[in-house]
PDB file of C-alpha atoms in Angstrom:
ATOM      1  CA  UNK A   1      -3.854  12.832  11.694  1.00 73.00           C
ATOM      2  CA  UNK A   2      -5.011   9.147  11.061  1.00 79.00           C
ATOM      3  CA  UNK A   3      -3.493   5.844  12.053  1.00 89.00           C
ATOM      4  CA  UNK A   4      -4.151   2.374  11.963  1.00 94.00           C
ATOM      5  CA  UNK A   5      -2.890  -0.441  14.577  1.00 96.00           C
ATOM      6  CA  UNK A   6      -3.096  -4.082  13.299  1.00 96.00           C
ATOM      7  CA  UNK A   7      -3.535  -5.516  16.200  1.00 90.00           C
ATOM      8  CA  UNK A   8      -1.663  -8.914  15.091  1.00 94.00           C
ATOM      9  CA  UNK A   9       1.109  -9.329  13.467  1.00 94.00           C
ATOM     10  CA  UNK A  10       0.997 -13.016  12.258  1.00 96.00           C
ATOM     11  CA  UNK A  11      -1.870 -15.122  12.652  1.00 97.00           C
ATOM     12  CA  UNK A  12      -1.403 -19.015  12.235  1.00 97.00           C
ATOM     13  CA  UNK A  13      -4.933 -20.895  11.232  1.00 97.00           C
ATOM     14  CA  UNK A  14      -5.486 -24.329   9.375  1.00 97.00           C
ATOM     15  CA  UNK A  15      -7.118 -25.156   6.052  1.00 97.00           C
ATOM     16  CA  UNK A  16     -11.134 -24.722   6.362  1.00 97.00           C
ATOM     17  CA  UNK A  17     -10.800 -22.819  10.216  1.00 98.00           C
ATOM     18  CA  UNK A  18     -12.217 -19.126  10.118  1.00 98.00           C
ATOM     19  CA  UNK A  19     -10.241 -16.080  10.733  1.00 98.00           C
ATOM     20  CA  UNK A  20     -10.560 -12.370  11.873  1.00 97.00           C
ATOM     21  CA  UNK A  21      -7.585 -10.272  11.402  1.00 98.00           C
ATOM     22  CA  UNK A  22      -8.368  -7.061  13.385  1.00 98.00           C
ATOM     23  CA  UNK A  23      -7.491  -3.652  12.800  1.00 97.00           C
ATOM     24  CA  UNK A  24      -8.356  -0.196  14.879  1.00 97.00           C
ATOM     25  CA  UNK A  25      -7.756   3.209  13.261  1.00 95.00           C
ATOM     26  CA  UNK A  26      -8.149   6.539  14.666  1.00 91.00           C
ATOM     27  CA  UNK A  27      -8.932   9.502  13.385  1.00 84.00           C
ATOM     28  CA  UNK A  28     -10.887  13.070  14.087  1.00 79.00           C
ATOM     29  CA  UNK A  29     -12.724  13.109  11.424  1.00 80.00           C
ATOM     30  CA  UNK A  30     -14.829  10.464   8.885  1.00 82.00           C
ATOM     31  CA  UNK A  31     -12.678   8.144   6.915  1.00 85.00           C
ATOM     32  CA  UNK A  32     -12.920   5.408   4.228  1.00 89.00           C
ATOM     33  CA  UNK A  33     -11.465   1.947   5.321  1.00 93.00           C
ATOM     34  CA  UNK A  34      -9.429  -0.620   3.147  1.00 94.00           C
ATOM     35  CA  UNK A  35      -8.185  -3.741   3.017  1.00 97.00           C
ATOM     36  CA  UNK A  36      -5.267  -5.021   0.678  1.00 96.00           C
ATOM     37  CA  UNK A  37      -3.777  -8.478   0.237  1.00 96.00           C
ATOM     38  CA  UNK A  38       0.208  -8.890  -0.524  1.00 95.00           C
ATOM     39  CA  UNK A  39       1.172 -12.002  -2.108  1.00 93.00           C
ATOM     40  CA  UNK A  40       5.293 -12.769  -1.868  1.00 88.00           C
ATOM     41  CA  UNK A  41       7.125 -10.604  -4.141  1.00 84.00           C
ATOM     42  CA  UNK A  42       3.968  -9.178  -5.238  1.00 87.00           C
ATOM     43  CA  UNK A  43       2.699  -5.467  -5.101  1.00 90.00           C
ATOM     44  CA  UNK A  44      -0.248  -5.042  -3.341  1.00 93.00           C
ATOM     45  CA  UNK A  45      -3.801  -5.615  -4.287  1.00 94.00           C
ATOM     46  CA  UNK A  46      -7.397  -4.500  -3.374  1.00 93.00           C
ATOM     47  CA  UNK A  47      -9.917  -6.768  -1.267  1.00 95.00           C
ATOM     48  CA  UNK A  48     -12.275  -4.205  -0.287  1.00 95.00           C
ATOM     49  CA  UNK A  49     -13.029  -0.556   0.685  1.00 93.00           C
ATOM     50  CA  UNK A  50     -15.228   1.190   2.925  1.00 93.00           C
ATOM     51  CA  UNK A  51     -16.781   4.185   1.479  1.00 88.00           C
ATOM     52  CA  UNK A  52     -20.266   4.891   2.624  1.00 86.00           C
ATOM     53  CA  UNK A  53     -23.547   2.446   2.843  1.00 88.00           C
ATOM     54  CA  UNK A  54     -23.961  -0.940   4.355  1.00 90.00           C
ATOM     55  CA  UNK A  55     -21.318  -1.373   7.345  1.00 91.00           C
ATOM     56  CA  UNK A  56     -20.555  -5.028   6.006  1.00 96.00           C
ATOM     57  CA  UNK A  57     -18.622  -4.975   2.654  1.00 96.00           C
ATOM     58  CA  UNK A  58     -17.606  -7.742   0.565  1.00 96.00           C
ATOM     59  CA  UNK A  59     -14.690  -8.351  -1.170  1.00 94.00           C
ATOM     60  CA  UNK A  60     -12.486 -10.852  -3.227  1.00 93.00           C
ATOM     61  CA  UNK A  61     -11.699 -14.271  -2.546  1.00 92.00           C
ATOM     62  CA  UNK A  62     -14.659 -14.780   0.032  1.00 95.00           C
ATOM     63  CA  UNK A  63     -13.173 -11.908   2.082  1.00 97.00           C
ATOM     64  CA  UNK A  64     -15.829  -9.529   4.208  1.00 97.00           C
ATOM     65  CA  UNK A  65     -15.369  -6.939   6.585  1.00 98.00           C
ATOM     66  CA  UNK A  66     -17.307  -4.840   8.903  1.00 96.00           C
ATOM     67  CA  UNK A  67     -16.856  -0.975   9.751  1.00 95.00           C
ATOM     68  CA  UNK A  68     -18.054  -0.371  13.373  1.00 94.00           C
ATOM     69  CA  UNK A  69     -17.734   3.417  13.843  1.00 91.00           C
ATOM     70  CA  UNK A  70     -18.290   2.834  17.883  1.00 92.00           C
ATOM     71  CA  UNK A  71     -15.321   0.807  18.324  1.00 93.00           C
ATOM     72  CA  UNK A  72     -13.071   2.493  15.232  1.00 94.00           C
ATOM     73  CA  UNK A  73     -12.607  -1.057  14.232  1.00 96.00           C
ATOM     74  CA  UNK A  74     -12.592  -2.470  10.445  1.00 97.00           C
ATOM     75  CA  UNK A  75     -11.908  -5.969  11.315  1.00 98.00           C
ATOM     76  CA  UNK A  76     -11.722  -8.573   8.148  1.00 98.00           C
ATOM     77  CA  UNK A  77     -12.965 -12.114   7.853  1.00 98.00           C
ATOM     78  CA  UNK A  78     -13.132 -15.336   5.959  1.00 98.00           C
ATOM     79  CA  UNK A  79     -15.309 -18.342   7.155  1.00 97.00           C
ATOM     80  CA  UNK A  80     -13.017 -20.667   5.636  1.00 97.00           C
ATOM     81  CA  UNK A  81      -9.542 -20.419   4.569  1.00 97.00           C
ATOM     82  CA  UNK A  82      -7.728 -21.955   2.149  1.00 96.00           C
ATOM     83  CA  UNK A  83      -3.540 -22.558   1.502  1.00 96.00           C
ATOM     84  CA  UNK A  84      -3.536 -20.025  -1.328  1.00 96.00           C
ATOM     85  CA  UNK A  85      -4.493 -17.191   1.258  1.00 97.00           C
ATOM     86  CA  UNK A  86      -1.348 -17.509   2.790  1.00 97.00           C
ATOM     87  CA  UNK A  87      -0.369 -13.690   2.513  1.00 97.00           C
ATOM     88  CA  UNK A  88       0.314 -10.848   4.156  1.00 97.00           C
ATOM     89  CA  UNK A  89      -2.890  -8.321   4.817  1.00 98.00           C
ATOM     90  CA  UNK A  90      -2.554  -4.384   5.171  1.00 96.00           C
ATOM     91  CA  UNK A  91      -5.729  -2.575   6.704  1.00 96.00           C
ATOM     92  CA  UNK A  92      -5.809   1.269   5.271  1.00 93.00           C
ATOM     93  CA  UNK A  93      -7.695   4.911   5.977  1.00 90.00           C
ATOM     94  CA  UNK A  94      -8.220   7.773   4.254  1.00 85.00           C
ATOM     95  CA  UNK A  95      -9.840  10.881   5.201  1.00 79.00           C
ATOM     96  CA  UNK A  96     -13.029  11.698   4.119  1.00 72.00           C
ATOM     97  CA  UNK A  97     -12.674  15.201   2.410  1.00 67.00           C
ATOM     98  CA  UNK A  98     -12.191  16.258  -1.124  1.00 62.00           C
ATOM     99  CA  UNK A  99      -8.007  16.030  -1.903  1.00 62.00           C
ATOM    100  CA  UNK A 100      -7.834  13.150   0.968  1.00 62.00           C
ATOM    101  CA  UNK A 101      -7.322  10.717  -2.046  1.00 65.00           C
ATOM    102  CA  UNK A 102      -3.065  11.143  -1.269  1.00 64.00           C
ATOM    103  CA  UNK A 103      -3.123  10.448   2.367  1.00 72.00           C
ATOM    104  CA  UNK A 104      -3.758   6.863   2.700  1.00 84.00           C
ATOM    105  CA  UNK A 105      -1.984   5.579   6.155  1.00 87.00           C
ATOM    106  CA  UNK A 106      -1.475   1.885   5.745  1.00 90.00           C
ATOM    107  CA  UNK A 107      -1.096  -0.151   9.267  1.00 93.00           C
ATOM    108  CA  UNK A 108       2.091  -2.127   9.612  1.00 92.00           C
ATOM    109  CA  UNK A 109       0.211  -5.646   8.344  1.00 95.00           C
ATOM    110  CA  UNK A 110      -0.551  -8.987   9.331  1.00 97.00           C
ATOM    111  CA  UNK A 111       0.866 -11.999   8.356  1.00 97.00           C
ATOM    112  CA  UNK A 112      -1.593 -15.186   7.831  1.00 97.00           C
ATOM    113  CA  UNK A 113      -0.349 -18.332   7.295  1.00 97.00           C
ATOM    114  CA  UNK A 114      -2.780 -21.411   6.499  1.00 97.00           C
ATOM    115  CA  UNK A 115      -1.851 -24.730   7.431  1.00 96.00           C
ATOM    116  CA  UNK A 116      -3.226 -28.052   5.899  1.00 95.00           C
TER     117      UNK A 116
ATOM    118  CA  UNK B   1      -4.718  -3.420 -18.795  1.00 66.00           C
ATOM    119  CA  UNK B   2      -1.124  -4.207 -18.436  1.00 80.00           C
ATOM    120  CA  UNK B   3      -1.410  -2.776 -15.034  1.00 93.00           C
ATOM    121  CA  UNK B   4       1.050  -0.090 -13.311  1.00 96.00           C
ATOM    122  CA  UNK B   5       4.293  -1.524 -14.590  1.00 97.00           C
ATOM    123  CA  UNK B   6       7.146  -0.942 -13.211  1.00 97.00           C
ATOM    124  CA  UNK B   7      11.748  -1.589 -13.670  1.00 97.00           C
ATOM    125  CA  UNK B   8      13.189  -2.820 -13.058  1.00 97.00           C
ATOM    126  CA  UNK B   9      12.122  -5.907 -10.957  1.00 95.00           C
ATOM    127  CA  UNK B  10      15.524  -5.994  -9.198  1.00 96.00           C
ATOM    128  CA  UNK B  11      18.293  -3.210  -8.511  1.00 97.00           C
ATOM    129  CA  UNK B  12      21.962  -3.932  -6.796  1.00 97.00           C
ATOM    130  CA  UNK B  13      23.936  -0.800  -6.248  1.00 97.00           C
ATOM    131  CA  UNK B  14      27.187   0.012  -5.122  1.00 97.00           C
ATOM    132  CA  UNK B  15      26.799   2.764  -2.317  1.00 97.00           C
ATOM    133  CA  UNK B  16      27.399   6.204  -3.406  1.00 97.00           C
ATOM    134  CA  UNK B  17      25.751   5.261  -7.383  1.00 97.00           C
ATOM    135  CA  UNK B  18      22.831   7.217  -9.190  1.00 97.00           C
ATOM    136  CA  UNK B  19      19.744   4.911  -8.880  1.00 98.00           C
ATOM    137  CA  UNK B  20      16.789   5.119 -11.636  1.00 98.00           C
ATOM    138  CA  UNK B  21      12.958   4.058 -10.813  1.00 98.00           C
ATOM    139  CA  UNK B  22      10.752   3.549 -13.122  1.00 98.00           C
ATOM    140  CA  UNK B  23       6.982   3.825 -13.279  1.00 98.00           C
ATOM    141  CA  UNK B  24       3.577   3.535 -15.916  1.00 98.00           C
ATOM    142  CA  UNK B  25       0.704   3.965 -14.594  1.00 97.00           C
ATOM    143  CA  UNK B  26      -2.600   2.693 -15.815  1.00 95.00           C
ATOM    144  CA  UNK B  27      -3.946   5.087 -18.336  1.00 94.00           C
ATOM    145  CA  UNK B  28      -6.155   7.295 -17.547  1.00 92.00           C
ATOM    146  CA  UNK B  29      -5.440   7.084 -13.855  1.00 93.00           C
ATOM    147  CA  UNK B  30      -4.969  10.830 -12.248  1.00 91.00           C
ATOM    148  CA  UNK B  31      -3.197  10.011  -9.236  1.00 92.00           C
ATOM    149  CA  UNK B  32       0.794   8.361  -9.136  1.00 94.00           C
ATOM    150  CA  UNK B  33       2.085   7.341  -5.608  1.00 94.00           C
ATOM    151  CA  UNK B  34       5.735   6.145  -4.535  1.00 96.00           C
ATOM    152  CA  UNK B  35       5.606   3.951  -1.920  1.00 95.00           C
ATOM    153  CA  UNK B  36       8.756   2.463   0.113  1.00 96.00           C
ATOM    154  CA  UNK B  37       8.169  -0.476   1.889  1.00 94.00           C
ATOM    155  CA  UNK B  38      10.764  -1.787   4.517  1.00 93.00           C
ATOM    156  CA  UNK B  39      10.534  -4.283   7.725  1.00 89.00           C
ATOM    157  CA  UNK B  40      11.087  -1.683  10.075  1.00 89.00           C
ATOM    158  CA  UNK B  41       8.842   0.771   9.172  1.00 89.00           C
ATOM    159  CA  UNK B  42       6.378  -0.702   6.851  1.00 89.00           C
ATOM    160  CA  UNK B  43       5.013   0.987   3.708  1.00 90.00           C
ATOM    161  CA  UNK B  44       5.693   4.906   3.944  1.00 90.00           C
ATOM    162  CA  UNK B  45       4.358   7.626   1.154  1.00 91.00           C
ATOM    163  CA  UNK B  46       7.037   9.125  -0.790  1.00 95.00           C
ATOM    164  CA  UNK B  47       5.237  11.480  -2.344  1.00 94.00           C
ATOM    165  CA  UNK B  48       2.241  11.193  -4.801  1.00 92.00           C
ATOM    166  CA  UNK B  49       1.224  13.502  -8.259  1.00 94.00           C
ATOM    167  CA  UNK B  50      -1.867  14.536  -9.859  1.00 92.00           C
ATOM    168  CA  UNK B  51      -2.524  15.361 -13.229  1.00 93.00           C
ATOM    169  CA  UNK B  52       1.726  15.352 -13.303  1.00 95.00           C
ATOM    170  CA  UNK B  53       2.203  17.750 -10.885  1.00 94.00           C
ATOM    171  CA  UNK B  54       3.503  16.926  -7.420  1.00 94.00           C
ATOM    172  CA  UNK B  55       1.043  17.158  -4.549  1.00 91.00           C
ATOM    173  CA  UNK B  56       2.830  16.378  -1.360  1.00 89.00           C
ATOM    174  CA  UNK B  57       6.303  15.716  -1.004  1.00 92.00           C
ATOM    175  CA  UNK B  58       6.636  14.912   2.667  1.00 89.00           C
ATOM    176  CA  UNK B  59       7.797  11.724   2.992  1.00 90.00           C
ATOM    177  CA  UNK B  60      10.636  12.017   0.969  1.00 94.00           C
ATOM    178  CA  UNK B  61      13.697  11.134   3.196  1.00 87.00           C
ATOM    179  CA  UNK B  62      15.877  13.706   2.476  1.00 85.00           C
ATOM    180  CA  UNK B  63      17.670  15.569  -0.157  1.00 90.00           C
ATOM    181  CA  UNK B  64      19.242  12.645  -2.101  1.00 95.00           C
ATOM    182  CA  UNK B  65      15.390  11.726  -3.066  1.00 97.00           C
ATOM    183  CA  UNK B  66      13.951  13.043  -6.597  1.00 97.00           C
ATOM    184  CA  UNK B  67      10.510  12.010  -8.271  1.00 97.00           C
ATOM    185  CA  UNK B  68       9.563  13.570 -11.788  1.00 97.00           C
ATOM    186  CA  UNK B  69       6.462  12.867 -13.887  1.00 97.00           C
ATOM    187  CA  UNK B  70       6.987  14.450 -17.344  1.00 96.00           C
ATOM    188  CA  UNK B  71       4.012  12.822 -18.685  1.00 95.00           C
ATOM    189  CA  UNK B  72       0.648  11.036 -17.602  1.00 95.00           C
ATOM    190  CA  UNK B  73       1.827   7.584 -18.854  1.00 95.00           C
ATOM    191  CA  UNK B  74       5.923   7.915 -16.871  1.00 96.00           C
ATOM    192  CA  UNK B  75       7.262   8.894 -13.610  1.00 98.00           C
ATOM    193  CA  UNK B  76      11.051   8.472 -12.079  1.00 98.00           C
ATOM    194  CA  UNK B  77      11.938   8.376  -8.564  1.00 98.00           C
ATOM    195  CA  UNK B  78      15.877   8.959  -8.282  1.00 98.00           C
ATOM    196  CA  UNK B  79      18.434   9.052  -5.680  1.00 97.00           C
ATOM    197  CA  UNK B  80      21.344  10.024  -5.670  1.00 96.00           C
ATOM    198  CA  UNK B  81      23.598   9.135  -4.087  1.00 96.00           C
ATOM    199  CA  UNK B  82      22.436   5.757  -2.893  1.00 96.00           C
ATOM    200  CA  UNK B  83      23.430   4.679   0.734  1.00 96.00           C
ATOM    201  CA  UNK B  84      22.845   1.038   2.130  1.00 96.00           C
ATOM    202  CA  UNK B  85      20.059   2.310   4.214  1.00 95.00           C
ATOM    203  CA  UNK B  86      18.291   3.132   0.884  1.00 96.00           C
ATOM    204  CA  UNK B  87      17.590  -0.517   0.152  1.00 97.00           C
ATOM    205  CA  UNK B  88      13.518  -1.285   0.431  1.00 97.00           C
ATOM    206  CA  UNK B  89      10.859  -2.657  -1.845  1.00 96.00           C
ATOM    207  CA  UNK B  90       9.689   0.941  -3.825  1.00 97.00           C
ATOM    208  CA  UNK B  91       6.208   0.294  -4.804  1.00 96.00           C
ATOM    209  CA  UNK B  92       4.414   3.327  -7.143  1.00 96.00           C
ATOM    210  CA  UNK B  93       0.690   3.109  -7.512  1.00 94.00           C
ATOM    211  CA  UNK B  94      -1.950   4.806  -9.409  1.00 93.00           C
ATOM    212  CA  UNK B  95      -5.480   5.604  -8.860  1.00 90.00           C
ATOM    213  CA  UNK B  96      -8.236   7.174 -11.089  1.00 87.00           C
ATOM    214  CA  UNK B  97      -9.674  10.842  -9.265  1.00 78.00           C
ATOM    215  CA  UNK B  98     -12.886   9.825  -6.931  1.00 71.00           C
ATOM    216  CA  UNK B  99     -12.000   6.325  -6.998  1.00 64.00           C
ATOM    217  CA  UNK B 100      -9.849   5.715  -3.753  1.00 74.00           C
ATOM    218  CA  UNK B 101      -8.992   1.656  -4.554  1.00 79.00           C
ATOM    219  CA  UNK B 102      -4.842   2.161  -5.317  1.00 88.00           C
ATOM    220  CA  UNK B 103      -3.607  -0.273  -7.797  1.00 91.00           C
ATOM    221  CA  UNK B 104      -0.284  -1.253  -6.949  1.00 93.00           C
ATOM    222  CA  UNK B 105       2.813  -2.143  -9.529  1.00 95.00           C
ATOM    223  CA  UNK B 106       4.901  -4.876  -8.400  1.00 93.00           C
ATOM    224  CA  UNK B 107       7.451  -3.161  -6.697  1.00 95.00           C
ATOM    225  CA  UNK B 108      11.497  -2.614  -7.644  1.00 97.00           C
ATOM    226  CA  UNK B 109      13.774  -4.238  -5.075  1.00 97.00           C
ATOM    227  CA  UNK B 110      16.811  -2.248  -4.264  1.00 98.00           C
ATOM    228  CA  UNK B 111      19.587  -3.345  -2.587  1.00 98.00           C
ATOM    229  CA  UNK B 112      22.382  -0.663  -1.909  1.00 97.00           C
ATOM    230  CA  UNK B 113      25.998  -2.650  -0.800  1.00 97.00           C
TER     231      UNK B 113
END
């Protein structure tokens, strides 16, 4: 069975300062990775997905993240943040078979709050 | 695309009461997933449909936990009876089949007194 640890679970930056919000899954077999974005009393919405390809995937609102298969890590970034990403992040996996797409295991998410 | 729409918005229940949640999904979308999302422990599967029929039932707590889809444009999670530890954010999604990106309604908060 998969899982995914966030590793933090609130991350304070200031307007225009980078950020990496990490997450670490496990799993025995190949997966697809993903990244969704949870505004307040909002449902949740897709920033990206790892499927296959390039390890570096881009996403909405200036978002990127990088699958590193050595380290089981899917860790997500933003050179510069703004107030309006003030939200709360969930990192996801998936197996990799056919009739995986109903298992997605979302980790328990990570809070980022941007600061003028 | 109106998006996976779901009611209501906002639920207060007395404990032991028949509670009602509804769901559209996008059309044309295969897959339906009810999601409960609570501080403790965080968004959990409830149990998820394709082409209308239930898939996996798992996660659903316990007896007192129903889900129908009649249709590919409705679906109803129920429970009954509702206790105060019922009370979460229940999110359903929808996806189309091969695409794995979930797109998310914006949830029904329950609150069971």
């Amino acid at each position: 069975a998969q899982s995914v640890t966030q590793l933090d679970s609130q991350v304070p930056v200031f307007e225009e300062a980078p950020v990496e919000l990490r997450c670490n899954y496990s799993s025995s077999v190949s997966v697809y990775l993903f990244w969704y974005v949870q505004y307040p009393n909002q449902g949740l919405q897709l920033l990206l997905k790892y499927l296959s390809g390039s390890t570096l995937v881009k996403g909405i609102n200036g978002f990127e993240a990088e699958f590193n298969k050595s380290q089981t890590s899917f860790h997500l970034r933003k050179p510069s943040v703004h107030i309006s990403d003030t939200a709360e992040y969930f990192c996801a996996v998936s197996d990799r078979y056919p009739g995986s797409q109903g298992n997605l295991i979302f980790g328990k998410g990570t809070k980022l709050s941007v600061k003028p | 695309d109106a998006g996976v729409i779901q009611s209501p918005r906002h639920e207060v229940t007395e404990m032991g009461q028949e509670v009602t949640l509804r769901c559209k999904p996008i059309s044309g979308h295969d897959y339906l997933f009810w999601y409960r999302q609570t501080m403790m422990r965080g968004l959990e599967l409830l149990i998820y449909f394709n082409n209308n029929v239930p898939i996996d039932d798992s996660g659903m707590p316990e007896d007192r936990f129903s889900a129908k889809m009649p249709n590919a444009s409705f679906s109803t999670l129920k429970i009954q009876p509702s206790e105060p530890r019922d009370s979460a954010v229940y999110f359903c999604a929808s996806s189309p089949q091969g695409n794995y990106g979930y797109t998310f309604g914006s949830g029904t908060r329950l609150t069971v007194v």
